[in-house]
PDB file of C-alpha atoms in Angstrom:
ATOM      1  CA  MET A   1     -63.138 -31.909 -41.810  1.00 51.00           C
ATOM      2  CA  GLY A   2     -62.032 -28.300 -41.833  1.00 52.00           C
ATOM      3  CA  LYS A   3     -61.275 -28.365 -38.287  1.00 52.00           C
ATOM      4  CA  ASN A   4     -59.216 -30.746 -38.513  1.00 59.00           C
ATOM      5  CA  SER A   5     -57.648 -29.235 -42.016  1.00 55.00           C
ATOM      6  CA  SER A   6     -57.632 -25.415 -40.031  1.00 57.00           C
ATOM      7  CA  ALA A   7     -55.685 -27.676 -37.008  1.00 54.00           C
ATOM      8  CA  ILE A   8     -52.946 -28.686 -38.283  1.00 58.00           C
ATOM      9  CA  GLY A   9     -52.355 -26.233 -39.821  1.00 55.00           C
ATOM     10  CA  PHE A  10     -52.084 -23.898 -37.354  1.00 52.00           C
ATOM     11  CA  ALA A  11     -50.104 -27.234 -36.057  1.00 54.00           C
ATOM     12  CA  VAL A  12     -47.692 -26.456 -38.931  1.00 48.00           C
ATOM     13  CA  TYR A  13     -47.332 -22.853 -38.583  1.00 49.00           C
ATOM     14  CA  LEU A  14     -46.370 -23.219 -34.315  1.00 52.00           C
ATOM     15  CA  ASP A  15     -43.708 -25.754 -35.163  1.00 59.00           C
ATOM     16  CA  PHE A  16     -42.591 -23.483 -38.096  1.00 49.00           C
ATOM     17  CA  LEU A  17     -42.452 -20.812 -35.046  1.00 48.00           C
ATOM     18  CA  GLU A  18     -40.183 -22.823 -33.045  1.00 56.00           C
ATOM     19  CA  ARG A  19     -37.870 -23.674 -35.517  1.00 53.00           C
ATOM     20  CA  PHE A  20     -37.854 -20.115 -35.942  1.00 45.00           C
ATOM     21  CA  GLU A  21     -37.296 -19.110 -32.658  1.00 47.00           C
ATOM     22  CA  ASP A  22     -34.821 -21.398 -32.471  1.00 46.00           C
ATOM     23  CA  LYS A  23     -32.781 -20.320 -35.327  1.00 45.00           C
ATOM     24  CA  ASN A  24     -32.429 -17.217 -33.832  1.00 44.00           C
ATOM     25  CA  ALA A  25     -32.000 -17.764 -30.684  1.00 40.00           C
ATOM     26  CA  SER A  26     -28.933 -19.941 -31.658  1.00 39.00           C
ATOM     27  CA  ARG A  27     -27.781 -17.586 -33.991  1.00 43.00           C
ATOM     28  CA  LYS A  28     -27.728 -15.100 -30.692  1.00 48.00           C
ATOM     29  CA  ASP A  29     -25.910 -17.666 -28.762  1.00 67.00           C
ATOM     30  CA  SER A  30     -23.121 -17.823 -31.348  1.00 87.00           C
ATOM     31  CA  PHE A  31     -22.116 -14.321 -30.622  1.00 96.00           C
ATOM     32  CA  ILE A  32     -19.461 -13.855 -28.421  1.00 98.00           C
ATOM     33  CA  SER A  33     -20.127 -10.578 -26.466  1.00 98.00           C
ATOM     34  CA  VAL A  34     -17.333  -8.025 -25.601  1.00 98.00           C
ATOM     35  CA  ALA A  35     -16.770  -5.793 -23.065  1.00 98.00           C
ATOM     36  CA  LEU A  36     -14.370  -3.229 -23.747  1.00 98.00           C
ATOM     37  CA  PRO A  37     -12.609  -0.158 -21.301  1.00 97.00           C
ATOM     38  CA  LYS A  38     -13.660   3.129 -22.419  1.00 95.00           C
ATOM     39  CA  GLY A  39     -10.866   5.510 -23.173  1.00 94.00           C
ATOM     40  CA  ARG A  40      -7.522   5.813 -24.927  1.00 93.00           C
ATOM     41  CA  LEU A  41      -6.534   1.436 -23.393  1.00 95.00           C
ATOM     42  CA  GLY A  42     -10.173   0.749 -25.371  1.00 95.00           C
ATOM     43  CA  GLU A  43      -9.340   2.548 -28.050  1.00 94.00           C
ATOM     44  CA  LYS A  44      -5.861   0.128 -28.568  1.00 95.00           C
ATOM     45  CA  VAL A  45      -7.271  -2.989 -27.123  1.00 96.00           C
ATOM     46  CA  TYR A  46     -10.072  -2.651 -29.415  1.00 96.00           C
ATOM     47  CA  GLY A  47      -7.744  -1.538 -32.966  1.00 96.00           C
ATOM     48  CA  MET A  48      -5.701  -4.882 -31.277  1.00 96.00           C
ATOM     49  CA  PHE A  49      -9.459  -7.283 -32.161  1.00 96.00           C
ATOM     50  CA  GLU A  50     -10.015  -5.306 -35.406  1.00 95.00           C
ATOM     51  CA  ALA A  51      -6.100  -6.115 -36.385  1.00 95.00           C
ATOM     52  CA  ALA A  52      -7.043  -9.806 -35.521  1.00 94.00           C
ATOM     53  CA  GLY A  53     -10.245  -9.054 -37.969  1.00 95.00           C
ATOM     54  CA  PHE A  54     -12.711  -9.459 -35.796  1.00 95.00           C
ATOM     55  CA  ASP A  55     -13.977  -5.634 -36.353  1.00 91.00           C
ATOM     56  CA  CYS A  56     -17.049  -3.675 -36.745  1.00 90.00           C
ATOM     57  CA  SER A  57     -17.296  -0.888 -38.894  1.00 86.00           C
ATOM     58  CA  SER A  58     -19.737   1.448 -36.763  1.00 88.00           C
ATOM     59  CA  ILE A  59     -17.444   1.312 -33.577  1.00 90.00           C
ATOM     60  CA  ARG A  60     -16.032   3.682 -35.436  1.00 87.00           C
ATOM     61  CA  GLU A  61     -18.726   6.337 -36.768  1.00 85.00           C
ATOM     62  CA  GLU A  62     -19.765   9.618 -34.488  1.00 79.00           C
ATOM     63  CA  ASN A  63     -23.027   7.145 -32.746  1.00 82.00           C
ATOM     64  CA  ARG A  64     -24.769   7.207 -29.364  1.00 85.00           C
ATOM     65  CA  LYS A  65     -24.793   4.103 -30.005  1.00 89.00           C
ATOM     66  CA  LEU A  66     -24.595   1.609 -26.779  1.00 91.00           C
ATOM     67  CA  ILE A  67     -23.511  -1.782 -28.434  1.00 95.00           C
ATOM     68  CA  PHE A  68     -21.645  -2.745 -32.071  1.00 96.00           C
ATOM     69  CA  GLU A  69     -22.561  -6.293 -33.744  1.00 95.00           C
ATOM     70  CA  ASN A  70     -20.762  -7.750 -36.626  1.00 94.00           C
ATOM     71  CA  LYS A  71     -22.533  -9.895 -37.736  1.00 94.00           C
ATOM     72  CA  GLU A  72     -21.719 -11.515 -40.384  1.00 94.00           C
ATOM     73  CA  LYS A  73     -18.469 -12.116 -37.627  1.00 93.00           C
ATOM     74  CA  ALA A  74     -20.345 -13.448 -34.655  1.00 95.00           C
ATOM     75  CA  VAL A  75     -18.771 -10.348 -32.270  1.00 96.00           C
ATOM     76  CA  ARG A  76     -21.002  -7.974 -30.452  1.00 97.00           C
ATOM     77  CA  PHE A  77     -18.713  -4.871 -28.393  1.00 97.00           C
ATOM     78  CA  PHE A  78     -19.471  -2.521 -25.990  1.00 97.00           C
ATOM     79  CA  TRP A  79     -17.558  -0.004 -23.832  1.00 96.00           C
ATOM     80  CA  VAL A  80     -17.801   0.364 -20.119  1.00 97.00           C
ATOM     81  CA  LYS A  81     -15.813   1.604 -17.835  1.00 97.00           C
ATOM     82  CA  PRO A  82     -13.098  -0.092 -17.115  1.00 96.00           C
ATOM     83  CA  SER A  83     -13.038  -0.945 -13.236  1.00 96.00           C
ATOM     84  CA  ASP A  84     -16.389  -2.413 -14.074  1.00 98.00           C
ATOM     85  CA  VAL A  85     -15.871  -4.988 -16.654  1.00 98.00           C
ATOM     86  CA  ALA A  86     -14.933  -7.711 -14.284  1.00 98.00           C
ATOM     87  CA  ILE A  87     -17.897  -7.926 -13.237  1.00 98.00           C
ATOM     88  CA  TYR A  88     -20.047  -7.909 -16.772  1.00 99.00           C
ATOM     89  CA  VAL A  89     -17.954 -10.948 -17.294  1.00 99.00           C
ATOM     90  CA  GLU A  90     -18.022 -12.383 -14.566  1.00 99.00           C
ATOM     91  CA  ARG A  91     -21.731 -12.180 -14.484  1.00 98.00           C
ATOM     92  CA  GLY A  92     -22.127 -13.217 -17.867  1.00 98.00           C
ATOM     93  CA  ALA A  93     -22.980  -9.816 -19.179  1.00 98.00           C
ATOM     94  CA  ALA A  94     -20.096 -10.764 -21.492  1.00 98.00           C
ATOM     95  CA  ASP A  95     -18.599 -13.510 -23.116  1.00 99.00           C
ATOM     96  CA  ILE A  96     -15.067 -12.510 -22.455  1.00 99.00           C
ATOM     97  CA  GLY A  97     -13.175  -8.298 -21.642  1.00 99.00           C
ATOM     98  CA  VAL A  98     -10.496  -6.965 -21.917  1.00 98.00           C
ATOM     99  CA  ALA A  99      -9.265  -6.459 -17.867  1.00 98.00           C
ATOM    100  CA  GLY A 100      -6.025  -4.272 -16.026  1.00 98.00           C
ATOM    101  CA  LYS A 101      -4.070  -6.452 -13.931  1.00 98.00           C
ATOM    102  CA  ASP A 102      -4.897  -4.248 -10.837  1.00 98.00           C
ATOM    103  CA  ILE A 103      -8.908  -5.287 -11.393  1.00 98.00           C
ATOM    104  CA  LEU A 104      -8.394  -8.347 -11.561  1.00 98.00           C
ATOM    105  CA  GLU A 105      -6.451  -8.595  -8.193  1.00 98.00           C
ATOM    106  CA  GLU A 106      -8.021  -6.123  -6.607  1.00 98.00           C
ATOM    107  CA  TYR A 107     -11.083  -8.224  -6.789  1.00 97.00           C
ATOM    108  CA  LYS A 108     -10.337 -11.575  -7.173  1.00 98.00           C
ATOM    109  CA  PRO A 109     -13.193 -11.535  -9.464  1.00 98.00           C
ATOM    110  CA  GLU A 110     -14.389 -15.639 -11.055  1.00 98.00           C
ATOM    111  CA  VAL A 111     -13.345 -15.483 -14.647  1.00 99.00           C
ATOM    112  CA  TYR A 112     -10.165 -17.198 -16.433  1.00 99.00           C
ATOM    113  CA  GLU A 113      -7.177 -15.132 -17.265  1.00 99.00           C
ATOM    114  CA  LEU A 114      -6.503 -16.094 -20.566  1.00 99.00           C
ATOM    115  CA  LEU A 115      -4.347 -13.962 -21.827  1.00 98.00           C
ATOM    116  CA  ASP A 116      -1.427 -10.385 -21.006  1.00 98.00           C
ATOM    117  CA  LEU A 117      -2.378  -8.397 -24.446  1.00 98.00           C
ATOM    118  CA  GLY A 118       0.973  -5.766 -23.100  1.00 96.00           C
ATOM    119  CA  VAL A 119      -0.685  -2.818 -23.361  1.00 96.00           C
ATOM    120  CA  GLY A 120      -1.509  -0.298 -21.298  1.00 96.00           C
ATOM    121  CA  GLN A 121       1.696  -1.529 -18.785  1.00 96.00           C
ATOM    122  CA  CYS A 122       2.401   0.154 -15.552  1.00 97.00           C
ATOM    123  CA  ARG A 123       3.128  -1.424 -11.733  1.00 98.00           C
ATOM    124  CA  MET A 124       1.895  -1.303  -8.967  1.00 98.00           C
ATOM    125  CA  ALA A 125       4.311   0.583  -6.291  1.00 98.00           C
ATOM    126  CA  VAL A 126       4.171   1.959  -2.596  1.00 98.00           C
ATOM    127  CA  ALA A 127       5.445   5.777  -2.390  1.00 98.00           C
ATOM    128  CA  ALA A 128       6.425   8.018  -0.442  1.00 98.00           C
ATOM    129  CA  LYS A 129       7.919  11.395   0.656  1.00 97.00           C
ATOM    130  CA  LYS A 130      11.659  11.812  -0.740  1.00 96.00           C
ATOM    131  CA  GLY A 131      13.592  10.560   2.211  1.00 94.00           C
ATOM    132  CA  PHE A 132      11.037   8.490   4.112  1.00 96.00           C
ATOM    133  CA  LYS A 133      12.138   6.304   6.419  1.00 95.00           C
ATOM    134  CA  ASP A 134       9.949   3.241   7.545  1.00 95.00           C
ATOM    135  CA  ASP A 135      10.192   2.572  11.571  1.00 96.00           C
ATOM    136  CA  PRO A 136       8.338  -0.933  12.430  1.00 95.00           C
ATOM    137  CA  ALA A 137       7.481  -0.287  15.908  1.00 96.00           C
ATOM    138  CA  LYS A 138       4.783   1.931  15.183  1.00 97.00           C
ATOM    139  CA  THR A 139       1.728   1.483  12.614  1.00 98.00           C
ATOM    140  CA  LEU A 140       2.348   2.695   8.980  1.00 99.00           C
ATOM    141  CA  ARG A 141      -0.637   4.582   7.161  1.00 99.00           C
ATOM    142  CA  VAL A 142      -1.261   3.093   4.318  1.00 99.00           C
ATOM    143  CA  ALA A 143      -3.112   5.299   1.394  1.00 99.00           C
ATOM    144  CA  THR A 144      -4.866   3.559  -0.945  1.00 99.00           C
ATOM    145  CA  LYS A 145      -7.877   3.110  -3.634  1.00 98.00           C
ATOM    146  CA  PHE A 146      -6.536  -0.338  -3.735  1.00 98.00           C
ATOM    147  CA  SER A 147      -7.633  -2.659  -0.030  1.00 98.00           C
ATOM    148  CA  ASN A 148      -7.245  -6.046  -0.234  1.00 98.00           C
ATOM    149  CA  ILE A 149      -4.011  -5.345  -2.946  1.00 99.00           C
ATOM    150  CA  ALA A 150      -1.853  -3.391  -0.690  1.00 99.00           C
ATOM    151  CA  HIS A 151      -3.499  -5.684   3.146  1.00 98.00           C
ATOM    152  CA  SER A 152      -1.918  -9.065   0.942  1.00 98.00           C
ATOM    153  CA  TRP A 153       1.211  -6.735   0.597  1.00 98.00           C
ATOM    154  CA  TYR A 154       1.824  -6.331   3.379  1.00 98.00           C
ATOM    155  CA  ALA A 155      -0.089  -8.851   5.571  1.00 98.00           C
ATOM    156  CA  GLU A 156       3.441 -11.532   3.584  1.00 97.00           C
ATOM    157  CA  GLN A 157       5.563  -8.487   5.846  1.00 96.00           C
ATOM    158  CA  CYS A 158       3.504  -8.614   8.410  1.00 97.00           C
ATOM    159  CA  ARG A 159       4.125  -5.493   8.966  1.00 97.00           C
ATOM    160  CA  ASP A 160       1.451  -3.464  10.692  1.00 98.00           C
ATOM    161  CA  ILE A 161      -1.027  -1.068   8.604  1.00 98.00           C
ATOM    162  CA  ASP A 162      -3.751   0.989   8.886  1.00 99.00           C
ATOM    163  CA  ILE A 163      -5.338   1.449   6.310  1.00 98.00           C
ATOM    164  CA  ILE A 164      -7.199   5.040   4.342  1.00 99.00           C
ATOM    165  CA  HIS A 165      -9.150   4.526   2.027  1.00 98.00           C
ATOM    166  CA  LEU A 166      -9.304   6.880  -0.291  1.00 98.00           C
ATOM    167  CA  ASN A 167     -10.676   7.154  -4.555  1.00 95.00           C
ATOM    168  CA  GLY A 168      -8.668   9.563  -5.610  1.00 92.00           C
ATOM    169  CA  SER A 169      -5.676  11.854  -5.405  1.00 93.00           C
ATOM    170  CA  ILE A 170      -3.749   9.919  -4.020  1.00 96.00           C
ATOM    171  CA  GLU A 171      -0.866  11.765  -3.732  1.00 96.00           C
ATOM    172  CA  LEU A 172      -2.486  13.804  -0.724  1.00 97.00           C
ATOM    173  CA  ALA A 173      -1.922  11.484   1.373  1.00 98.00           C
ATOM    174  CA  PRO A 174       1.774  11.744   2.448  1.00 98.00           C
ATOM    175  CA  ILE A 175       2.248  15.544   1.096  1.00 97.00           C
ATOM    176  CA  LEU A 176      -1.013  16.641   4.517  1.00 98.00           C
ATOM    177  CA  ASN A 177      -0.123  13.973   6.120  1.00 97.00           C
ATOM    178  CA  LEU A 178      -3.013  11.789   6.053  1.00 98.00           C
ATOM    179  CA  SER A 179      -0.479   8.532   5.377  1.00 98.00           C
ATOM    180  CA  ASP A 180       3.631   7.764   5.695  1.00 98.00           C
ATOM    181  CA  VAL A 181       2.957   5.935   2.548  1.00 99.00           C
ATOM    182  CA  ILE A 182       0.635   5.663  -0.823  1.00 99.00           C
ATOM    183  CA  VAL A 183      -0.482   2.385  -2.842  1.00 99.00           C
ATOM    184  CA  ASP A 184      -1.126   2.772  -6.119  1.00 98.00           C
ATOM    185  CA  ILE A 185      -0.914   2.543  -9.614  1.00 97.00           C
ATOM    186  CA  VAL A 186       2.439   4.099 -11.243  1.00 97.00           C
ATOM    187  CA  GLU A 187       2.973   4.621 -15.039  1.00 93.00           C
ATOM    188  CA  THR A 188       5.949   7.173 -15.886  1.00 91.00           C
ATOM    189  CA  GLY A 189       6.361   8.161 -11.980  1.00 92.00           C
ATOM    190  CA  LYS A 190       6.386  12.322 -13.339  1.00 93.00           C
ATOM    191  CA  THR A 191       3.102  13.163 -10.392  1.00 92.00           C
ATOM    192  CA  LEU A 192       4.841  10.879  -7.663  1.00 96.00           C
ATOM    193  CA  LEU A 193       8.412  13.382  -8.820  1.00 94.00           C
ATOM    194  CA  GLU A 194       6.616  16.891  -9.528  1.00 94.00           C
ATOM    195  CA  ASN A 195       4.700  16.496  -5.502  1.00 94.00           C
ATOM    196  CA  ASP A 196       8.291  15.197  -3.993  1.00 96.00           C
ATOM    197  CA  LEU A 197       7.331  11.725  -3.974  1.00 97.00           C
ATOM    198  CA  GLU A 198       9.136   8.391  -5.005  1.00 97.00           C
ATOM    199  CA  PRO A 199       8.806   4.787  -5.585  1.00 97.00           C
ATOM    200  CA  ILE A 200       9.583   2.825  -2.043  1.00 96.00           C
ATOM    201  CA  GLU A 201       9.102  -0.736  -3.529  1.00 97.00           C
ATOM    202  CA  THR A 202       7.024  -1.929  -7.047  1.00 98.00           C
ATOM    203  CA  ILE A 203       4.713  -4.935  -5.826  1.00 98.00           C
ATOM    204  CA  LEU A 204       3.340  -5.943  -9.807  1.00 98.00           C
ATOM    205  CA  PRO A 205       3.070  -5.722 -13.627  1.00 98.00           C
ATOM    206  CA  ILE A 206       0.141  -4.416 -14.864  1.00 98.00           C
ATOM    207  CA  SER A 207      -0.905  -4.282 -18.018  1.00 98.00           C
ATOM    208  CA  ALA A 208      -5.014  -4.906 -19.712  1.00 98.00           C
ATOM    209  CA  ARG A 209      -5.892  -8.769 -19.754  1.00 99.00           C
ATOM    210  CA  LEU A 210      -8.139 -10.721 -22.259  1.00 99.00           C
ATOM    211  CA  ILE A 211     -10.863 -12.366 -19.855  1.00 99.00           C
ATOM    212  CA  ALA A 212     -13.394 -15.046 -19.884  1.00 99.00           C
ATOM    213  CA  ASN A 213     -16.654 -15.816 -18.362  1.00 99.00           C
ATOM    214  CA  LYS A 214     -16.036 -19.389 -17.776  1.00 98.00           C
ATOM    215  CA  SER A 215     -18.777 -20.686 -18.874  1.00 98.00           C
ATOM    216  CA  ALA A 216     -20.068 -18.927 -21.343  1.00 98.00           C
ATOM    217  CA  PHE A 217     -15.298 -20.070 -22.113  1.00 98.00           C
ATOM    218  CA  GLN A 218     -16.726 -23.666 -21.568  1.00 97.00           C
ATOM    219  CA  PHE A 219     -19.182 -23.828 -24.110  1.00 97.00           C
ATOM    220  CA  LYS A 220     -17.799 -20.722 -26.536  1.00 98.00           C
ATOM    221  CA  LYS A 221     -14.376 -22.617 -25.988  1.00 97.00           C
ATOM    222  CA  ASP A 222     -13.825 -22.173 -29.761  1.00 97.00           C
ATOM    223  CA  LYS A 223     -14.215 -18.919 -31.057  1.00 97.00           C
ATOM    224  CA  ILE A 224     -13.306 -17.752 -28.018  1.00 98.00           C
ATOM    225  CA  GLU A 225      -9.613 -19.287 -28.499  1.00 98.00           C
ATOM    226  CA  THR A 226      -9.997 -18.441 -32.370  1.00 97.00           C
ATOM    227  CA  ILE A 227     -10.103 -14.163 -30.682  1.00 97.00           C
ATOM    228  CA  LYS A 228      -7.140 -14.842 -28.025  1.00 98.00           C
ATOM    229  CA  ASN A 229      -4.704 -16.704 -30.644  1.00 98.00           C
ATOM    230  CA  GLY A 230      -5.807 -13.531 -33.463  1.00 97.00           C
ATOM    231  CA  LEU A 231      -4.765 -11.604 -30.148  1.00 97.00           C
ATOM    232  CA  ASN A 232      -1.622 -12.862 -29.390  1.00 97.00           C
ATOM    233  CA  GLU A 233       0.068 -12.477 -33.247  1.00 95.00           C
ATOM    234  CA  GLN A 234      -1.013  -8.253 -32.372  1.00 89.00           C
ATOM    235  CA  THR A 235       1.006  -8.519 -28.874  1.00 91.00           C
ATOM    236  CA  GLN A 236       4.020 -11.159 -30.229  1.00 90.00           C
ATOM    237  CA  ALA A 237       4.454  -9.244 -33.353  1.00 85.00           C
ATOM    238  CA  ARG A 238       4.219  -5.923 -31.439  1.00 80.00           C
ATOM    239  CA  ASN A 239       6.904  -7.596 -29.023  1.00 79.00           C
ATOM    240  CA  LYS A 240       9.048  -7.831 -31.764  1.00 76.00           C
ATOM    241  CA  ILE A 241       8.775  -4.600 -33.148  1.00 66.00           C
TER     242      ILE A 241
END
């Protein structure tokens, strides 16, 4: 009789543990994980989340934490390198994130693009030395770190090109005759002007976009849509100013 009671008690205890773990798991799964880009853009974007009601006070504090949670709002933030945001979202480490249109066009990650946040605005452009004249009879040397964007742009024009992939100081390439033109992000154009270069074509406008993991969007759609709508209100309000 004692053995049976012990067995029953143990079974009840196991059932309690399973329910407790299930409850904790479901609570954890209900969190929305957000990958934010490090730097000024990320700070600005977090301000939009904050204004939309999805804040996390510890993110403003001086600390070495990597992940910040607001249990009441069931939202979790973490900072990553801007070019890595789409990777975290695509692979499910983050449910949603904020990435530049340049990254989305260059790497074509398998994510949903939900909203143009209207911040971090600039453009992808072709630039060259002032007075540059393209000779269609010659292969055009193009220096860039956005090889896929450059290739697609010139493929549409059926232009024969030689892509020179660089990771930084792109503006040096035409100055040192490494390339004829460059394909790069242009904000104010001041750097180009100071180096006797000028934009000659705009490829596409760039701004920060809210993106979502495809699976997360299916299972957490309501919560993600709520966040999206809150951010959209911030975007619309800013556009009216």
